[in-house]
PDB file of C-alpha atoms and ligand atoms in Angstrom:
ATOM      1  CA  UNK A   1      96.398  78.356  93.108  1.00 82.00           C
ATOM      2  CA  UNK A   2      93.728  76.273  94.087  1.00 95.00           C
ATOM      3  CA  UNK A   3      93.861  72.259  94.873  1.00 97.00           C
ATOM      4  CA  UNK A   4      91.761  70.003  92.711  1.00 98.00           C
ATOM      5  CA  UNK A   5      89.425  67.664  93.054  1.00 98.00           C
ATOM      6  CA  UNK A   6      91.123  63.815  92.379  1.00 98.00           C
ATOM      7  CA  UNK A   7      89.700  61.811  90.151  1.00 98.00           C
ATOM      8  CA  UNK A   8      89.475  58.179  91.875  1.00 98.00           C
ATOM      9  CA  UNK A   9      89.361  54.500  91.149  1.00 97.00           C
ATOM     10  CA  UNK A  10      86.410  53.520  88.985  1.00 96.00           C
ATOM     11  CA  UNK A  11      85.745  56.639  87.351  1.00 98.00           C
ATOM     12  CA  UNK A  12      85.594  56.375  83.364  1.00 98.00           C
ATOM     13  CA  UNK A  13      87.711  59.291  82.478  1.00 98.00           C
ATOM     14  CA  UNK A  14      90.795  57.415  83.582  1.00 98.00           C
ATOM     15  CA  UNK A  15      90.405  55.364  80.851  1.00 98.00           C
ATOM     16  CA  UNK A  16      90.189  58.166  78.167  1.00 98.00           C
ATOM     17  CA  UNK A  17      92.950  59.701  75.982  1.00 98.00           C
ATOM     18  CA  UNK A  18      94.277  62.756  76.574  1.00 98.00           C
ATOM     19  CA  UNK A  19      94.945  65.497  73.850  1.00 98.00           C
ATOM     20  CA  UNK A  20      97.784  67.272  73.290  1.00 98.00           C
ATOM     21  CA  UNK A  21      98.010  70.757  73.797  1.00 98.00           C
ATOM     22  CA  UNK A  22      98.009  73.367  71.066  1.00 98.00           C
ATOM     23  CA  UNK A  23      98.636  76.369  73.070  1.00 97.00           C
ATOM     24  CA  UNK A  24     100.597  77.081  76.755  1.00 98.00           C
ATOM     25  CA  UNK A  25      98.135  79.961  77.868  1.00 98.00           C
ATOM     26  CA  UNK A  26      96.991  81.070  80.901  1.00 98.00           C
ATOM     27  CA  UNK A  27      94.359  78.374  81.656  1.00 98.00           C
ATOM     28  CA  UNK A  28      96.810  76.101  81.547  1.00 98.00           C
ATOM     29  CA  UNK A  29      99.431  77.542  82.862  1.00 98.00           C
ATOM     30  CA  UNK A  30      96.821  77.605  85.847  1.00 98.00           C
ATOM     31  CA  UNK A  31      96.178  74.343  85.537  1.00 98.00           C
ATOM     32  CA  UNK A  32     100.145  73.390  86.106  1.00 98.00           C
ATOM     33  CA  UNK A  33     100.039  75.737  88.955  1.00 98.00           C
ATOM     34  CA  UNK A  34      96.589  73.692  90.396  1.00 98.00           C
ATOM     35  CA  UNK A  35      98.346  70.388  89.579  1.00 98.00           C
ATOM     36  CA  UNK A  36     101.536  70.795  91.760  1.00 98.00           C
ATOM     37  CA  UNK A  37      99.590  72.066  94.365  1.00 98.00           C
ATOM     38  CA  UNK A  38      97.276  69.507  94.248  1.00 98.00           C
ATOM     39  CA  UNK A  39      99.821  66.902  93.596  1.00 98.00           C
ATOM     40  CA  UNK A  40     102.134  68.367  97.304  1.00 97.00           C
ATOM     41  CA  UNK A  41      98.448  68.374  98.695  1.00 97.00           C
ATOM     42  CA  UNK A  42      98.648  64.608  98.625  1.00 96.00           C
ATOM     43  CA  UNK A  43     102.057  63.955  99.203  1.00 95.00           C
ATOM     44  CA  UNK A  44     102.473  62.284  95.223  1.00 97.00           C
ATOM     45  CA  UNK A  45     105.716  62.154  93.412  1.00 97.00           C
ATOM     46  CA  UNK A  46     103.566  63.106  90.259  1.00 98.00           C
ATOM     47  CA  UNK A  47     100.022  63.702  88.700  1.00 98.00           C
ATOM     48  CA  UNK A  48      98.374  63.741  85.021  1.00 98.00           C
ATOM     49  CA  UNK A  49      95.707  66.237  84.145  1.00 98.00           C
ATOM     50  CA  UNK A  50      93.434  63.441  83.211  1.00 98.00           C
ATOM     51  CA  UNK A  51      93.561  62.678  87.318  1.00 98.00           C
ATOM     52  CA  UNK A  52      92.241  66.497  88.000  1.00 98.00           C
ATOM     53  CA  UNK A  53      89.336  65.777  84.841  1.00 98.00           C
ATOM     54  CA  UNK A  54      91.335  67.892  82.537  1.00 98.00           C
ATOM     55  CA  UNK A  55      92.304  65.613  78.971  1.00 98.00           C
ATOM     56  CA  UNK A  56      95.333  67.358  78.202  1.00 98.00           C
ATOM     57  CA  UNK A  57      98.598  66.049  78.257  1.00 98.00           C
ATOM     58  CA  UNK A  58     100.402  67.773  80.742  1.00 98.00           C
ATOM     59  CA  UNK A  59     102.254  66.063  83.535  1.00 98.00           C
ATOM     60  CA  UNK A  60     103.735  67.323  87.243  1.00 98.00           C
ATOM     61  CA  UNK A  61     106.590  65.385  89.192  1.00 98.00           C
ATOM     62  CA  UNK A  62     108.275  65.775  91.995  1.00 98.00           C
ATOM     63  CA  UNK A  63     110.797  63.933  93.815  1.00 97.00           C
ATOM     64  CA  UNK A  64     110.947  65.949  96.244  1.00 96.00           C
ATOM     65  CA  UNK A  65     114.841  66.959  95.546  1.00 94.00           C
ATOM     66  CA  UNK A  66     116.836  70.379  94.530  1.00 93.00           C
ATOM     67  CA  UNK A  67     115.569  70.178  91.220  1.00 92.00           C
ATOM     68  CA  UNK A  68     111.778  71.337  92.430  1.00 95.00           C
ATOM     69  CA  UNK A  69     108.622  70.193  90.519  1.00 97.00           C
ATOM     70  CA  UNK A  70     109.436  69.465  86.790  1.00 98.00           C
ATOM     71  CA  UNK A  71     106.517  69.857  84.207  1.00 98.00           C
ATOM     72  CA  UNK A  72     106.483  67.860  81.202  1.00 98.00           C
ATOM     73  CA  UNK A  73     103.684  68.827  78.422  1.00 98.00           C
ATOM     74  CA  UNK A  74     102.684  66.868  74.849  1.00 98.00           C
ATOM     75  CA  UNK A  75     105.626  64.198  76.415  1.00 98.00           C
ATOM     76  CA  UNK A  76     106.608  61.420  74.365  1.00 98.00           C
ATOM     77  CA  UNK A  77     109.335  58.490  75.141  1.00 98.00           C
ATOM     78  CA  UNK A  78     111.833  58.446  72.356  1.00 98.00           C
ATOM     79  CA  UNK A  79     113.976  55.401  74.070  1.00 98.00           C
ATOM     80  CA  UNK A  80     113.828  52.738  77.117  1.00 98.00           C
ATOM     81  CA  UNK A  81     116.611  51.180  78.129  1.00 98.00           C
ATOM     82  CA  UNK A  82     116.631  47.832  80.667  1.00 98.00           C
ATOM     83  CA  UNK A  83     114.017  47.628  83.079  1.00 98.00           C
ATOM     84  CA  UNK A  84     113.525  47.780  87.200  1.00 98.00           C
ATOM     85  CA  UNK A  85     110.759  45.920  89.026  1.00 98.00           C
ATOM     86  CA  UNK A  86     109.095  48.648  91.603  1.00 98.00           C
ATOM     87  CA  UNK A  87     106.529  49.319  93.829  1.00 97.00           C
ATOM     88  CA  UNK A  88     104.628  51.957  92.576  1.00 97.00           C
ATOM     89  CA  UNK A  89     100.841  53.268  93.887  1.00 97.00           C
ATOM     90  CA  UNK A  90      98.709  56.188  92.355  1.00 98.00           C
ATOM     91  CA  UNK A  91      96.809  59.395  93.524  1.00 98.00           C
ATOM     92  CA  UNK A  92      93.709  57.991  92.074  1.00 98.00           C
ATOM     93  CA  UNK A  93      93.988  54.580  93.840  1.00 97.00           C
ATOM     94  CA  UNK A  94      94.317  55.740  97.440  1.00 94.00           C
ATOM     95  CA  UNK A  95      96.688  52.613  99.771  1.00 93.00           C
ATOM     96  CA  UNK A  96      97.042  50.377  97.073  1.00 96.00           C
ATOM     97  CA  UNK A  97     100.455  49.415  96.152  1.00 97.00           C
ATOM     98  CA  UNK A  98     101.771  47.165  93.739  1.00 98.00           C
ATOM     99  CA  UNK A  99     104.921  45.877  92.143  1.00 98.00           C
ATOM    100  CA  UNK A 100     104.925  46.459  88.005  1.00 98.00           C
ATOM    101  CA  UNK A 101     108.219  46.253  85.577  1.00 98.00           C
ATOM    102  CA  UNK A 102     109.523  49.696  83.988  1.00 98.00           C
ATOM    103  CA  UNK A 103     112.002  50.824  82.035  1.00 98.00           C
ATOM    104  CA  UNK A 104     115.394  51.263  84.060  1.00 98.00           C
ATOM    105  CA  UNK A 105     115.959  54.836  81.643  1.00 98.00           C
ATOM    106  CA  UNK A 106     113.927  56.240  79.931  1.00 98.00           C
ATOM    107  CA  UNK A 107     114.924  59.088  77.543  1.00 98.00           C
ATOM    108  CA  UNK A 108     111.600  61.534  76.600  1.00 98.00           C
ATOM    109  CA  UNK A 109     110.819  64.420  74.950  1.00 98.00           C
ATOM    110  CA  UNK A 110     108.270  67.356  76.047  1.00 98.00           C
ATOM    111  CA  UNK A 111     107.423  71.022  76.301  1.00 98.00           C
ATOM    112  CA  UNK A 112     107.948  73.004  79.212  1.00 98.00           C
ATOM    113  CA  UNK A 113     105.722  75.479  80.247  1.00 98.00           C
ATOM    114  CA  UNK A 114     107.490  78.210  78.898  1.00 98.00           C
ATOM    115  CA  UNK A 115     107.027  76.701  75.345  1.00 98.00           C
ATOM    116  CA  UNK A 116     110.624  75.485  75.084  1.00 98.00           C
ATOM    117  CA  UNK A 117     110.805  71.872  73.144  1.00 98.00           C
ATOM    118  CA  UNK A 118     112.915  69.399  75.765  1.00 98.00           C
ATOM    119  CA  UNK A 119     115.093  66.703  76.356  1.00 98.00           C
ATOM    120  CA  UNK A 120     115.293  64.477  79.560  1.00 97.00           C
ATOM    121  CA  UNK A 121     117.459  61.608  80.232  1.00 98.00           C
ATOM    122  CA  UNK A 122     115.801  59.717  83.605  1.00 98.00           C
ATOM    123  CA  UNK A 123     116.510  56.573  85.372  1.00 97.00           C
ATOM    124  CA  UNK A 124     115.186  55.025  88.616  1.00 96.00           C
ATOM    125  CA  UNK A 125     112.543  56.763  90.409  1.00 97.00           C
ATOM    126  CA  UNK A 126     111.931  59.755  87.941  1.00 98.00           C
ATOM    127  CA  UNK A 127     111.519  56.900  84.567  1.00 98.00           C
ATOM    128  CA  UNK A 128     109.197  55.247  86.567  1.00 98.00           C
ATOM    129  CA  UNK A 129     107.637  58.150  87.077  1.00 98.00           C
ATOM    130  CA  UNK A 130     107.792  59.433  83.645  1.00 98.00           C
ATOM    131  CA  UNK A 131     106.208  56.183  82.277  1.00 98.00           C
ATOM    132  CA  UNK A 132     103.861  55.824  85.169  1.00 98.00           C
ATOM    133  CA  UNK A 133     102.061  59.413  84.654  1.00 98.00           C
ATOM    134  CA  UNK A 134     102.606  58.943  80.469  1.00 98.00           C
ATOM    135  CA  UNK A 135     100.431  55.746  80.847  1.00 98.00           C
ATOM    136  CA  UNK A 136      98.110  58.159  82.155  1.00 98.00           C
ATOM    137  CA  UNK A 137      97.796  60.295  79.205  1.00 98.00           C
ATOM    138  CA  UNK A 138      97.028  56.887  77.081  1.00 98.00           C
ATOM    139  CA  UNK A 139      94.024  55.787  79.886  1.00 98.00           C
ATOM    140  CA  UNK A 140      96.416  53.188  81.478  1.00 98.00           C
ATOM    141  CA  UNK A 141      96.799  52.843  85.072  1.00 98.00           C
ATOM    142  CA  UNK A 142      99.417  51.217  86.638  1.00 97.00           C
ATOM    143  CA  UNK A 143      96.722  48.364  87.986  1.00 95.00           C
ATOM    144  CA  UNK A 144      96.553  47.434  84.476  1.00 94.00           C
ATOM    145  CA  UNK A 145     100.154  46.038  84.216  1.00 94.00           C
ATOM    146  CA  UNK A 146     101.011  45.356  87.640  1.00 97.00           C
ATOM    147  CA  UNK A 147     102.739  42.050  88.129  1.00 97.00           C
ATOM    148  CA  UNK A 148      99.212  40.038  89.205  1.00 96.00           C
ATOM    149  CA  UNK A 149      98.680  39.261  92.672  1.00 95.00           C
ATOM    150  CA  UNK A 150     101.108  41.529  93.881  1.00 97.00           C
ATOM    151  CA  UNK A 151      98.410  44.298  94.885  1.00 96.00           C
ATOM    152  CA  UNK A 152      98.406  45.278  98.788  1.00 96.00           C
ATOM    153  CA  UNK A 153      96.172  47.760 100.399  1.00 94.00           C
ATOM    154  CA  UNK A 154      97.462  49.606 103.031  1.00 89.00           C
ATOM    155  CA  UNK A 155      95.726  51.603 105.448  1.00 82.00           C
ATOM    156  CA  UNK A 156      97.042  55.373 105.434  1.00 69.00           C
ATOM    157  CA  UNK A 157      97.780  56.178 109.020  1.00 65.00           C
ATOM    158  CA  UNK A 158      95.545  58.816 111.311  1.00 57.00           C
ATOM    159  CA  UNK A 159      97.412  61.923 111.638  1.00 53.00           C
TER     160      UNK A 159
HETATM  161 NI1  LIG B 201      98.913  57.669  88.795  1.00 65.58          NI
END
């Protein structure tokens, strides 16, 4: 496993789409293993492959619970119930924070990385994280549809 190099703020392949992936083989099955490393690395609750340069549509998150990293690949959102105003901030937008409106629940549909189509049902933190790293895969960030002039920058403190 290897950590990966972030892309950051500014750079023009954050704005691209990814594409979905034909086949779960070893390169990407290394790039999954790369991603949650990369992702721990930084202390994120998840990352898109577009943030590591890769256009595929694969997606890491972890809350950092018993369930353990969850990997969600060719995603899509087949409902959205209600909606929660949260704070959310990015790996590729270092100490900026800022408060945007999700869906409350989100139920989505994906591939895991053993090939197996999926079903997830996800409210609070992990359907804001779901639509948060799905926005990815369409080159949104969440600057893009943040509630305006609700964007802080906070310095990271010196460990
Ligand atoms: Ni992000």
């Amino acid at each position: 496993m290897a950590i990966r190099n972030l892309r950051l703020e500014g750079d023009e392949i954050l704005k691209k789409k990814s594409r979905e992936v034909e086949k779960i083989d070893e390169k990407i099955q290394i790039l999954i293993d790369d991603m949650i490393e990369t992702m721990h690395q930084y202390n994120g609750v998840g990352l898109a492959a577009v943030q590591v340069g890769i256009l595929k549509k694969v997606i890491v998150i972890d809350l950092y619970d018993d369930h353990g990293p969850i990997v969600l690949i060719n995603p899509i959102i087949l409902k959205t119930k209600g909606e929660q105003e949260v704070d959310e901030g990015c790996l590729s937008f270092p100490n900026q924070f800022a408060k945007v409106i999700r869906p409350a629940e989100v139920i989505a549909e994906y591939t895991d990385r053993e090939g197996k189509r999926m079903k997830i049902k996800a409210k609070e933190l992990l359907a804001q994280a779901i639509c948060h790293e799905m926005d990815h895969l369409n080159g949104e960030v969440f600057v893009d549809k943040m509630i305006p002039g609700t964007l802080e920058y906070i310095e990271s403190e010196k460990k």
